């Protein structure tokens, strides 16, 4: 078969594989096996909690999809190494299909089965909503009011909070937070144990010493390097603009002090090495969003705009930095001049920020004001972001995860993150010829499943990964 014929065959298959489930047969996007054998009535709560994959439903046990677009924004079965996919899905199945249902059944967080009792399913699991002491869904915007002493600032609506506390979230949402605590600490411990000596050596060695045996680096020496001051100047200018937009903006900004921007940048710089190493070996990126919310929520409790601004600056600085490194690596292999790469990244970043903002405004004005309308847009990410603002910003981590909170036990994730990565490292020392070096705790516990989105994407990607590799 010629390459030309192969190209058109694959292109045609990709077209039909996308066109059929999205436009002709949308039901192929979520095939819930358990729900085929039970009726969708609220008295079948356990079966629906396990089998339903819909937003507000269950954990999608044995549910699968034939819609490529449902899982490609989270999982990358073609490019991710098979060992990493096995780690990732083994951990995801453990959390989603065993830990979450058991915690829900035994009411591990006090009101697990109470949450969403008045919904169409008789429960709520696959949701990022907030619920009151009776399990009724709350309006997230009601948690904040304007600060009487500073109308430009948003603070916790104390009266609304006191009338509805304790505030509940779904078991799925709570376990996701616990996994986030675990995986951030585990990533640092894992990288220190496995790559600490190499990192220290590379910090001490010069670039030329590291690249002397790299043929790609030798070929790239034909081009002039990007001066360091280009990067420092970009950092200073963007940091100044960030401070101006948050603390000295005449219309109020985002209520974040100037030192909050500095801390966000430092957090991104410190996190980019361990998170980048995990991504480099596994293809799976660990989010910085929860830990950034946790940190600033303790420093500035009750100030939702400041918490969300800090989260955005720290997480996106880390994310965009790793994206830049990824693109620089590609340019390194295909021999694009470093200065051309730098300028193309700078221009595309500016254009991307402008276009993304305009598109987001357009989507919001067109149908985003009523996300539950029959628009085909679930706004899952925005709901998680807004709930996170209420939890970390308005209520604050000291209240929501404090000793008197039903979610205090999720903080055990920090302890588990310190201990679990040591086990495969020690076992590899004892049995160096075994597969313990492929047991990656951060990848196992990353739990990328998104609350409020279709949970029918937990089987198809791993099948594709095995087909591609074998």
Short mmCIF file of C-alpha atoms in Angstrom, two decimals:
data_model
loop_
_atom_site.label_atom_id
_atom_site.label_comp_id
_atom_site.label_asym_id
_atom_site.label_seq_id
_atom_site.Cartn_x
_atom_site.Cartn_y
_atom_site.Cartn_z
CA UNK A 1 0.00 0.00 0.00
CA UNK A 2 1.34 3.40 -0.96
CA UNK A 3 1.73 6.13 1.64
CA UNK A 4 -0.73 8.28 -0.31
CA UNK A 5 -3.43 5.57 -0.19
CA UNK A 6 -2.70 4.88 3.48
CA UNK A 7 -3.09 8.58 4.26
CA UNK A 8 -6.55 8.82 2.66
CA UNK A 9 -7.72 5.58 4.28
CA UNK A 10 -6.73 6.81 7.73
CA UNK A 11 -8.19 10.28 7.08
CA UNK A 12 -11.52 8.77 5.98
CA UNK A 13 -11.63 6.49 9.02
CA UNK A 14 -10.93 9.44 11.32
CA UNK A 15 -13.71 11.46 9.67
CA UNK A 16 -16.37 8.78 10.12
CA UNK A 17 -15.11 7.91 13.60
CA UNK A 18 -15.73 11.54 14.57
CA UNK A 19 -18.81 12.29 12.46
CA UNK A 20 -20.96 9.29 13.45
CA UNK A 21 -20.99 9.63 17.27
CA UNK A 22 -21.15 13.42 17.25
CA UNK A 23 -23.82 14.07 14.63
CA UNK A 24 -25.54 10.85 13.50
CA UNK A 25 -25.66 8.73 16.70
CA UNK A 26 -24.78 10.81 19.80
CA UNK A 27 -25.80 7.88 22.01
CA UNK A 28 -22.51 6.22 21.02
CA UNK A 29 -20.75 8.78 23.20
CA UNK A 30 -21.85 7.01 26.39
CA UNK A 31 -22.69 3.32 26.47
CA UNK A 32 -23.49 2.44 30.09
CA UNK A 33 -23.53 -1.34 30.37
CA UNK A 34 -25.09 -1.54 33.84
CA UNK A 35 -27.88 0.83 32.86
CA UNK A 36 -28.85 -1.49 30.00
CA UNK A 37 -30.11 -4.01 32.56
CA UNK A 38 -31.81 -1.74 35.11
CA UNK A 39 -34.47 0.92 34.79
CA UNK A 40 -33.50 4.53 35.37
CA UNK A 41 -35.58 5.07 38.47
CA UNK A 42 -34.40 6.65 41.69
CA UNK A 43 -35.05 3.43 43.64
CA UNK A 44 -32.14 1.84 41.74
CA UNK A 45 -29.68 4.18 43.41
CA UNK A 46 -26.74 1.79 43.72
CA UNK A 47 -26.96 0.55 40.13
CA UNK A 48 -27.31 4.10 38.80
CA UNK A 49 -24.51 5.39 41.01
CA UNK A 50 -22.20 2.73 39.61
CA UNK A 51 -23.33 2.57 35.99
CA UNK A 52 -24.47 6.07 35.05
CA UNK A 53 -21.82 8.19 33.36
CA UNK A 54 -23.90 11.33 32.85
CA UNK A 55 -23.32 14.67 34.52
CA UNK A 56 -24.90 14.54 37.98
CA UNK A 57 -25.05 10.74 37.77
CA UNK A 58 -22.58 8.08 38.82
CA UNK A 59 -19.01 6.92 38.29
CA UNK A 60 -19.47 5.19 34.92
CA UNK A 61 -18.49 1.67 36.00
CA UNK A 62 -18.04 -0.45 32.82
CA UNK A 63 -19.30 2.46 30.69
CA UNK A 64 -17.44 3.12 27.46
CA UNK A 65 -17.56 5.49 24.51
CA UNK A 66 -17.10 5.39 20.76
CA UNK A 67 -16.68 9.16 20.57
CA UNK A 68 -13.02 10.09 20.23
CA UNK A 69 -13.58 13.69 21.33
CA UNK A 70 -14.84 12.68 24.78
CA UNK A 71 -11.48 11.42 26.03
CA UNK A 72 -8.77 13.02 23.86
CA UNK A 73 -8.72 16.23 25.91
CA UNK A 74 -7.71 14.21 29.02
CA UNK A 75 -6.11 10.97 27.84
CA UNK A 76 -3.59 10.46 25.03
CA UNK A 77 -3.59 6.73 24.31
CA UNK A 78 -1.51 6.93 21.12
CA UNK A 79 1.39 9.04 22.40
CA UNK A 80 1.46 8.04 26.10
CA UNK A 81 3.74 5.09 26.97
CA UNK A 82 1.79 1.93 27.71
CA UNK A 83 3.30 1.54 31.21
CA UNK A 84 2.08 5.06 32.05
CA UNK A 85 -1.40 4.31 30.71
CA UNK A 86 -1.57 1.15 32.85
CA UNK A 87 -0.49 3.13 35.92
CA UNK A 88 -2.95 5.92 35.19
CA UNK A 89 -5.98 3.77 34.49
CA UNK A 90 -5.21 1.32 37.26
CA UNK A 91 -5.25 4.23 39.69
CA UNK A 92 -8.30 5.85 38.12
CA UNK A 93 -10.29 2.62 38.28
CA UNK A 94 -9.19 2.12 41.89
CA UNK A 95 -10.39 5.57 42.93
CA UNK A 96 -13.47 5.85 40.70
CA UNK A 97 -14.85 2.33 40.86
CA UNK A 98 -13.77 1.14 44.32
CA UNK A 99 -12.83 3.98 46.68
CA UNK A 100 -15.59 6.42 45.68
CA UNK A 101 -18.47 3.87 45.78
CA UNK A 102 -17.29 2.44 49.12
CA UNK A 103 -16.95 5.88 50.68
CA UNK A 104 -20.39 6.80 49.33
CA UNK A 105 -21.98 3.58 50.65
CA UNK A 106 -20.51 3.97 54.14
CA UNK A 107 -21.05 7.76 54.28
CA UNK A 108 -17.36 8.35 54.86
CA UNK A 109 -17.80 12.12 54.82
CA UNK A 110 -21.00 12.23 56.84
CA UNK A 111 -23.59 13.12 54.22
CA UNK A 112 -22.46 11.25 51.10
CA UNK A 113 -25.81 9.58 50.33
CA UNK A 114 -27.69 12.69 51.41
CA UNK A 115 -26.07 14.80 48.71
CA UNK A 116 -28.42 15.32 45.77
CA UNK A 117 -31.25 13.27 47.28
CA UNK A 118 -33.82 15.52 45.59
CA UNK A 119 -32.20 15.24 42.14
CA UNK A 120 -33.50 13.16 39.24
CA UNK A 121 -31.28 10.23 40.25
CA UNK A 122 -32.00 10.40 43.96
CA UNK A 123 -28.31 11.09 44.59
CA UNK A 124 -25.47 13.13 43.10
CA UNK A 125 -21.98 11.81 42.42
CA UNK A 126 -20.62 13.09 39.11
CA UNK A 127 -21.03 16.75 39.99
CA UNK A 128 -18.97 19.73 41.12
CA UNK A 129 -21.92 21.41 42.84
CA UNK A 130 -22.12 22.47 46.49
CA UNK A 131 -24.90 21.23 48.78
CA UNK A 132 -26.34 22.33 52.11
CA UNK A 133 -26.87 20.31 55.29
CA UNK A 134 -30.04 18.78 53.77
CA UNK A 135 -28.29 17.73 50.54
CA UNK A 136 -29.95 20.44 48.42
CA UNK A 137 -27.85 22.02 45.67
CA UNK A 138 -26.82 25.60 46.38
CA UNK A 139 -26.24 28.58 44.15
CA UNK A 140 -22.46 29.10 44.19
CA UNK A 141 -22.77 32.82 43.58
CA UNK A 142 -24.72 33.19 46.82
CA UNK A 143 -21.58 32.43 48.81
CA UNK A 144 -20.06 35.83 48.05
CA UNK A 145 -21.07 39.43 48.64
CA UNK A 146 -19.30 42.75 48.21
CA UNK A 147 -17.13 43.77 51.13
CA UNK A 148 -18.91 46.67 52.93
CA UNK A 149 -15.55 48.28 53.68
CA UNK A 150 -14.28 47.82 50.12
CA UNK A 151 -16.98 47.45 47.43
CA UNK A 152 -14.33 46.36 44.93
CA UNK A 153 -13.66 43.19 46.93
CA UNK A 154 -15.77 40.03 47.20
CA UNK A 155 -15.95 38.22 50.55
CA UNK A 156 -17.85 35.34 52.13
CA UNK A 157 -21.59 35.80 52.66
CA UNK A 158 -21.43 34.79 56.31
CA UNK A 159 -25.20 34.74 56.84
CA UNK A 160 -25.76 32.41 53.86
CA UNK A 161 -22.92 30.16 54.95
CA UNK A 162 -24.15 29.88 58.55
CA UNK A 163 -27.68 29.05 57.36
CA UNK A 164 -26.48 26.16 55.16
CA UNK A 165 -23.42 24.69 56.87
CA UNK A 166 -21.97 22.16 56.89
CA UNK A 167 -21.44 22.52 53.16
CA UNK A 168 -21.26 19.17 51.38
CA UNK A 169 -19.71 18.11 48.10
CA UNK A 170 -20.04 14.78 46.31
CA UNK A 171 -17.87 11.85 47.35
CA UNK A 172 -16.26 11.91 43.90
CA UNK A 173 -15.34 15.59 44.37
CA UNK A 174 -13.94 14.96 47.87
CA UNK A 175 -11.80 12.01 46.76
CA UNK A 176 -10.50 14.13 43.88
CA UNK A 177 -9.27 16.72 46.37
CA UNK A 178 -7.65 14.02 48.51
CA UNK A 179 -5.91 12.63 45.42
CA UNK A 180 -4.71 16.14 44.53
CA UNK A 181 -3.09 16.52 47.95
CA UNK A 182 -1.52 13.09 47.60
CA UNK A 183 -0.19 13.46 44.07
CA UNK A 184 1.47 16.85 44.57
CA UNK A 185 3.51 15.64 47.55
CA UNK A 186 4.12 12.28 45.87
CA UNK A 187 5.50 13.98 42.75
CA UNK A 188 8.10 15.85 44.80
CA UNK A 189 9.08 12.74 46.78
CA UNK A 190 9.21 10.59 43.63
CA UNK A 191 11.44 13.06 41.75
CA UNK A 192 13.79 13.53 44.72
CA UNK A 193 14.19 9.76 45.18
CA UNK A 194 14.63 8.78 41.55
CA UNK A 195 16.15 11.89 39.95
CA UNK A 196 17.55 13.96 42.82
CA UNK A 197 21.21 13.21 42.11
CA UNK A 198 20.81 13.86 38.39
CA UNK A 199 19.05 17.19 39.02
CA UNK A 200 21.82 18.28 41.40
CA UNK A 201 24.48 17.27 38.85
CA UNK A 202 22.78 19.22 36.07
CA UNK A 203 22.47 22.35 38.19
CA UNK A 204 26.20 22.25 38.92
CA UNK A 205 27.40 21.32 35.42
CA UNK A 206 27.64 23.76 32.54
CA UNK A 207 25.36 23.47 29.51
CA UNK A 208 28.27 22.63 27.22
CA UNK A 209 29.34 19.73 29.43
CA UNK A 210 25.81 18.31 29.37
CA UNK A 211 25.45 18.66 25.60
CA UNK A 212 28.86 17.40 24.48
CA UNK A 213 27.49 13.96 23.54
CA UNK A 214 24.20 15.21 22.07
CA UNK A 215 24.30 15.34 18.28
CA UNK A 216 21.20 17.53 18.17
CA UNK A 217 22.80 20.09 20.51
CA UNK A 218 25.97 20.08 18.40
CA UNK A 219 23.97 20.80 15.25
CA UNK A 220 22.03 23.57 17.02
CA UNK A 221 25.32 25.27 17.93
CA UNK A 222 25.28 26.67 14.41
CA UNK A 223 22.57 29.12 15.55
CA UNK A 224 23.05 31.96 18.06
CA UNK A 225 21.45 31.30 21.45
CA UNK A 226 18.64 33.39 22.88
CA UNK A 227 20.22 35.89 25.31
CA UNK A 228 19.23 35.33 28.95
CA UNK A 229 18.09 38.91 29.26
CA UNK A 230 15.28 38.22 26.75
CA UNK A 231 13.75 35.77 29.24
CA UNK A 232 14.36 38.00 32.25
CA UNK A 233 12.87 41.01 30.45
CA UNK A 234 9.80 39.00 29.49
CA UNK A 235 9.39 37.85 33.09
CA UNK A 236 9.73 41.38 34.49
CA UNK A 237 7.30 42.90 31.99
CA UNK A 238 4.64 40.21 32.42
CA UNK A 239 5.02 40.26 36.22
CA UNK A 240 4.56 44.04 36.19
CA UNK A 241 1.45 43.72 34.03
CA UNK A 242 0.09 41.03 36.36
CA UNK A 243 0.61 43.25 39.40
CA UNK A 244 -1.02 46.15 37.61
CA UNK A 245 -4.06 44.06 36.67
CA UNK A 246 -4.57 42.69 40.16
CA UNK A 247 -3.62 45.31 42.74
CA UNK A 248 -3.37 48.76 41.12
CA UNK A 249 -6.13 48.42 38.55
CA UNK A 250 -8.41 51.48 38.99
CA UNK A 251 -11.55 49.37 38.44
CA UNK A 252 -10.67 46.99 41.24
CA UNK A 253 -8.64 44.30 39.55
CA UNK A 254 -8.68 40.90 41.19
CA UNK A 255 -8.03 41.95 44.79
CA UNK A 256 -4.62 40.24 44.89
CA UNK A 257 -1.76 42.15 46.58
CA UNK A 258 1.46 42.64 44.64
CA UNK A 259 3.28 40.13 46.81
CA UNK A 260 0.63 37.54 45.91
CA UNK A 261 1.76 37.72 42.28
CA UNK A 262 5.38 37.23 43.36
CA UNK A 263 4.46 34.17 45.45
CA UNK A 264 2.46 32.75 42.51
CA UNK A 265 5.50 33.07 40.24
CA UNK A 266 7.80 31.46 42.83
CA UNK A 267 5.34 28.57 43.32
CA UNK A 268 5.27 27.99 39.56
CA UNK A 269 9.07 28.04 39.35
CA UNK A 270 9.47 25.58 42.23
CA UNK A 271 6.80 23.22 40.88
CA UNK A 272 7.83 23.19 37.25
CA UNK A 273 10.78 20.80 37.78
CA UNK A 274 9.04 17.89 39.57
CA UNK A 275 5.84 18.27 37.56
CA UNK A 276 7.83 18.62 34.32
CA UNK A 277 9.83 15.47 35.01
CA UNK A 278 6.66 13.45 35.68
CA UNK A 279 5.17 14.77 32.43
CA UNK A 280 8.36 14.05 30.48
CA UNK A 281 8.46 10.38 31.44
CA UNK A 282 4.71 9.64 31.44
CA UNK A 283 2.96 12.23 29.28
CA UNK A 284 0.65 13.05 32.20
CA UNK A 285 0.72 16.53 33.73
CA UNK A 286 -0.06 17.05 37.39
CA UNK A 287 -2.21 20.10 38.08
CA UNK A 288 -1.02 22.87 40.36
CA UNK A 289 -4.50 24.35 40.77
CA UNK A 290 -5.55 22.70 44.05
CA UNK A 291 -2.27 23.33 45.86
CA UNK A 292 -2.20 26.96 44.75
CA UNK A 293 -5.76 27.41 46.03
CA UNK A 294 -4.84 25.73 49.29
CA UNK A 295 -1.85 28.02 49.86
CA UNK A 296 -3.47 31.34 49.06
CA UNK A 297 -6.73 30.31 50.75
CA UNK A 298 -4.81 30.01 54.02
CA UNK A 299 -3.05 33.34 53.48
CA UNK A 300 -6.07 35.34 52.25
CA UNK A 301 -9.19 33.53 53.56
CA UNK A 302 -12.57 34.71 52.37
CA UNK A 303 -11.32 36.65 49.34
CA UNK A 304 -12.52 34.69 46.33
CA UNK A 305 -11.23 37.00 43.59
CA UNK A 306 -7.73 37.03 45.09
CA UNK A 307 -7.69 33.23 45.43
CA UNK A 308 -8.84 32.68 41.85
CA UNK A 309 -6.34 35.22 40.50
CA UNK A 310 -3.49 33.57 42.42
CA UNK A 311 -4.55 30.14 41.21
CA UNK A 312 -4.65 31.32 37.61
CA UNK A 313 -1.26 33.01 37.71
CA UNK A 314 0.57 30.14 39.41
CA UNK A 315 -1.06 27.27 37.53
CA UNK A 316 -0.94 28.90 34.11
CA UNK A 317 2.66 30.04 34.60
CA UNK A 318 3.63 26.44 35.27
CA UNK A 319 1.44 25.08 32.46
CA UNK A 320 2.57 27.60 29.85
CA UNK A 321 6.19 27.15 30.93
CA UNK A 322 6.01 23.41 30.32
CA UNK A 323 4.25 24.00 27.00
CA UNK A 324 7.06 26.35 25.99
CA UNK A 325 9.66 23.74 26.96
CA UNK A 326 7.76 21.12 24.97
CA UNK A 327 7.75 23.34 21.88
CA UNK A 328 11.42 24.24 22.35
CA UNK A 329 12.23 20.54 22.47
CA UNK A 330 10.40 19.99 19.18
CA UNK A 331 12.22 22.95 17.65
CA UNK A 332 15.50 21.52 18.95
CA UNK A 333 14.91 18.24 17.12
CA UNK A 334 13.84 19.80 13.83
CA UNK A 335 16.58 22.47 14.02
CA UNK A 336 14.57 25.69 14.21
CA UNK A 337 16.76 28.67 15.25
CA UNK A 338 16.28 29.41 18.98
CA UNK A 339 15.56 33.11 18.43
CA UNK A 340 12.88 32.28 15.87
CA UNK A 341 11.30 29.85 18.34
CA UNK A 342 11.33 32.43 21.12
CA UNK A 343 9.70 35.14 18.98
CA UNK A 344 7.10 32.77 17.55
CA UNK A 345 6.17 31.65 21.07
CA UNK A 346 5.94 35.24 22.28
CA UNK A 347 3.72 36.38 19.40
CA UNK A 348 1.49 33.30 19.54
CA UNK A 349 1.06 33.70 23.32
CA UNK A 350 -0.11 37.29 22.92
CA UNK A 351 -2.45 36.38 20.07
CA UNK A 352 -3.73 33.34 21.96
CA UNK A 353 -4.57 35.42 25.03
CA UNK A 354 -6.50 37.91 22.91
CA UNK A 355 -8.39 35.33 20.85
CA UNK A 356 -9.19 33.12 23.88
CA UNK A 357 -10.62 36.06 25.79
CA UNK A 358 -12.80 37.15 22.87
CA UNK A 359 -14.04 33.59 22.26
CA UNK A 360 -14.81 33.08 25.96
CA UNK A 361 -16.79 36.34 26.03
CA UNK A 362 -18.66 35.30 22.91
CA UNK A 363 -19.54 31.87 24.30
CA UNK A 364 -20.72 33.39 27.56
CA UNK A 365 -22.92 35.94 25.84
CA UNK A 366 -24.40 33.38 23.44
CA UNK A 367 -25.38 30.58 25.82
CA UNK A 368 -23.05 30.53 28.81
CA UNK A 369 -25.42 32.55 31.00
CA UNK A 370 -27.73 29.54 31.21
CA UNK A 371 -25.39 26.51 31.12
CA UNK A 372 -28.19 24.07 31.95
CA UNK A 373 -30.08 25.01 28.83
CA UNK A 374 -30.19 22.55 25.95
CA UNK A 375 -27.14 24.10 24.30
CA UNK A 376 -24.82 21.09 24.12
CA UNK A 377 -22.36 22.86 26.42
CA UNK A 378 -22.09 21.42 29.92
CA UNK A 379 -19.54 24.02 31.15
CA UNK A 380 -18.03 21.36 33.41
CA UNK A 381 -14.68 23.12 33.78
CA UNK A 382 -16.34 26.43 34.61
CA UNK A 383 -18.53 24.77 37.25
CA UNK A 384 -15.47 23.19 38.89
CA UNK A 385 -13.69 26.55 38.77
CA UNK A 386 -16.64 28.34 40.37
CA UNK A 387 -17.07 25.67 43.06
CA UNK A 388 -13.36 25.86 43.76
CA UNK A 389 -13.71 29.62 44.18
CA UNK A 390 -16.46 29.15 46.76
CA UNK A 391 -14.57 26.39 48.62
CA UNK A 392 -11.06 27.81 48.64
CA UNK A 393 -11.82 31.50 48.28
CA UNK A 394 -15.09 32.35 50.02
CA UNK A 395 -15.31 29.58 52.65
CA UNK A 396 -11.57 29.02 52.87
CA UNK A 397 -9.55 25.82 53.47
CA UNK A 398 -9.38 26.40 57.23
CA UNK A 399 -13.18 26.09 57.44
CA UNK A 400 -13.83 23.56 54.70
CA UNK A 401 -10.98 21.18 55.57
CA UNK A 402 -10.49 22.09 59.23
CA UNK A 403 -10.77 19.70 62.20
CA UNK A 404 -14.53 20.32 62.54
CA UNK A 405 -15.21 19.71 58.84
CA UNK A 406 -16.47 16.40 57.42
CA UNK A 407 -13.63 16.67 54.86
CA UNK A 408 -10.80 16.98 57.37
CA UNK A 409 -9.81 13.35 56.66
CA UNK A 410 -9.01 14.22 53.03
CA UNK A 411 -5.84 15.86 54.39
CA UNK A 412 -4.51 12.34 54.93
CA UNK A 413 -3.60 12.59 51.26
CA UNK A 414 -0.56 14.64 52.27
CA UNK A 415 0.63 11.84 54.57
CA UNK A 416 0.02 9.19 51.92
CA UNK A 417 1.93 11.29 49.39
CA UNK A 418 4.99 11.23 51.65
CA UNK A 419 4.91 7.46 52.23
CA UNK A 420 3.63 5.72 49.10
CA UNK A 421 6.39 6.78 46.62
CA UNK A 422 9.03 5.35 48.96
CA UNK A 423 7.61 1.82 48.63
CA UNK A 424 8.37 1.17 44.90
CA UNK A 425 11.72 2.95 45.28
CA UNK A 426 12.76 0.66 48.13
CA UNK A 427 11.42 -2.42 46.34
CA UNK A 428 13.46 -1.48 43.26
CA UNK A 429 16.56 -1.30 45.46
CA UNK A 430 15.81 -4.79 46.76
CA UNK A 431 14.76 -6.21 43.36
CA UNK A 432 16.50 -4.09 40.69
CA UNK A 433 15.53 -6.47 37.86
CA UNK A 434 11.80 -6.33 38.62
CA UNK A 435 9.13 -3.96 37.30
CA UNK A 436 9.07 -1.75 40.40
CA UNK A 437 10.70 1.08 38.46
CA UNK A 438 7.51 1.25 36.39
CA UNK A 439 5.27 1.74 39.43
CA UNK A 440 4.76 5.49 39.48
CA UNK A 441 2.64 6.70 42.42
CA UNK A 442 2.06 10.26 41.08
CA UNK A 443 0.74 8.88 37.79
CA UNK A 444 -1.39 6.27 39.59
CA UNK A 445 -3.00 8.87 41.83
CA UNK A 446 -3.34 11.78 39.41
CA UNK A 447 -7.06 10.99 38.83
CA UNK A 448 -7.74 13.24 35.81
CA UNK A 449 -11.49 12.46 35.63
CA UNK A 450 -13.45 15.73 35.59
CA UNK A 451 -16.54 16.18 37.77
CA UNK A 452 -19.64 16.97 35.75
CA UNK A 453 -18.31 15.58 32.46
CA UNK A 454 -19.10 12.27 30.79
CA UNK A 455 -17.49 9.39 32.71
CA UNK A 456 -17.73 7.01 29.76
CA UNK A 457 -14.05 7.58 28.93
CA UNK A 458 -12.48 5.15 31.38
CA UNK A 459 -12.26 2.03 29.19
CA UNK A 460 -11.88 3.01 25.53
CA UNK A 461 -8.51 4.84 25.88
CA UNK A 462 -6.72 1.91 27.52
CA UNK A 463 -8.04 -0.46 24.82
CA UNK A 464 -6.69 1.88 22.15
CA UNK A 465 -3.35 2.05 23.96
CA UNK A 466 -2.99 -1.74 23.90
CA UNK A 467 -4.03 -1.92 20.22
CA UNK A 468 -1.52 0.78 19.26
CA UNK A 469 1.31 -0.88 21.16
CA UNK A 470 0.59 -4.44 20.06
#
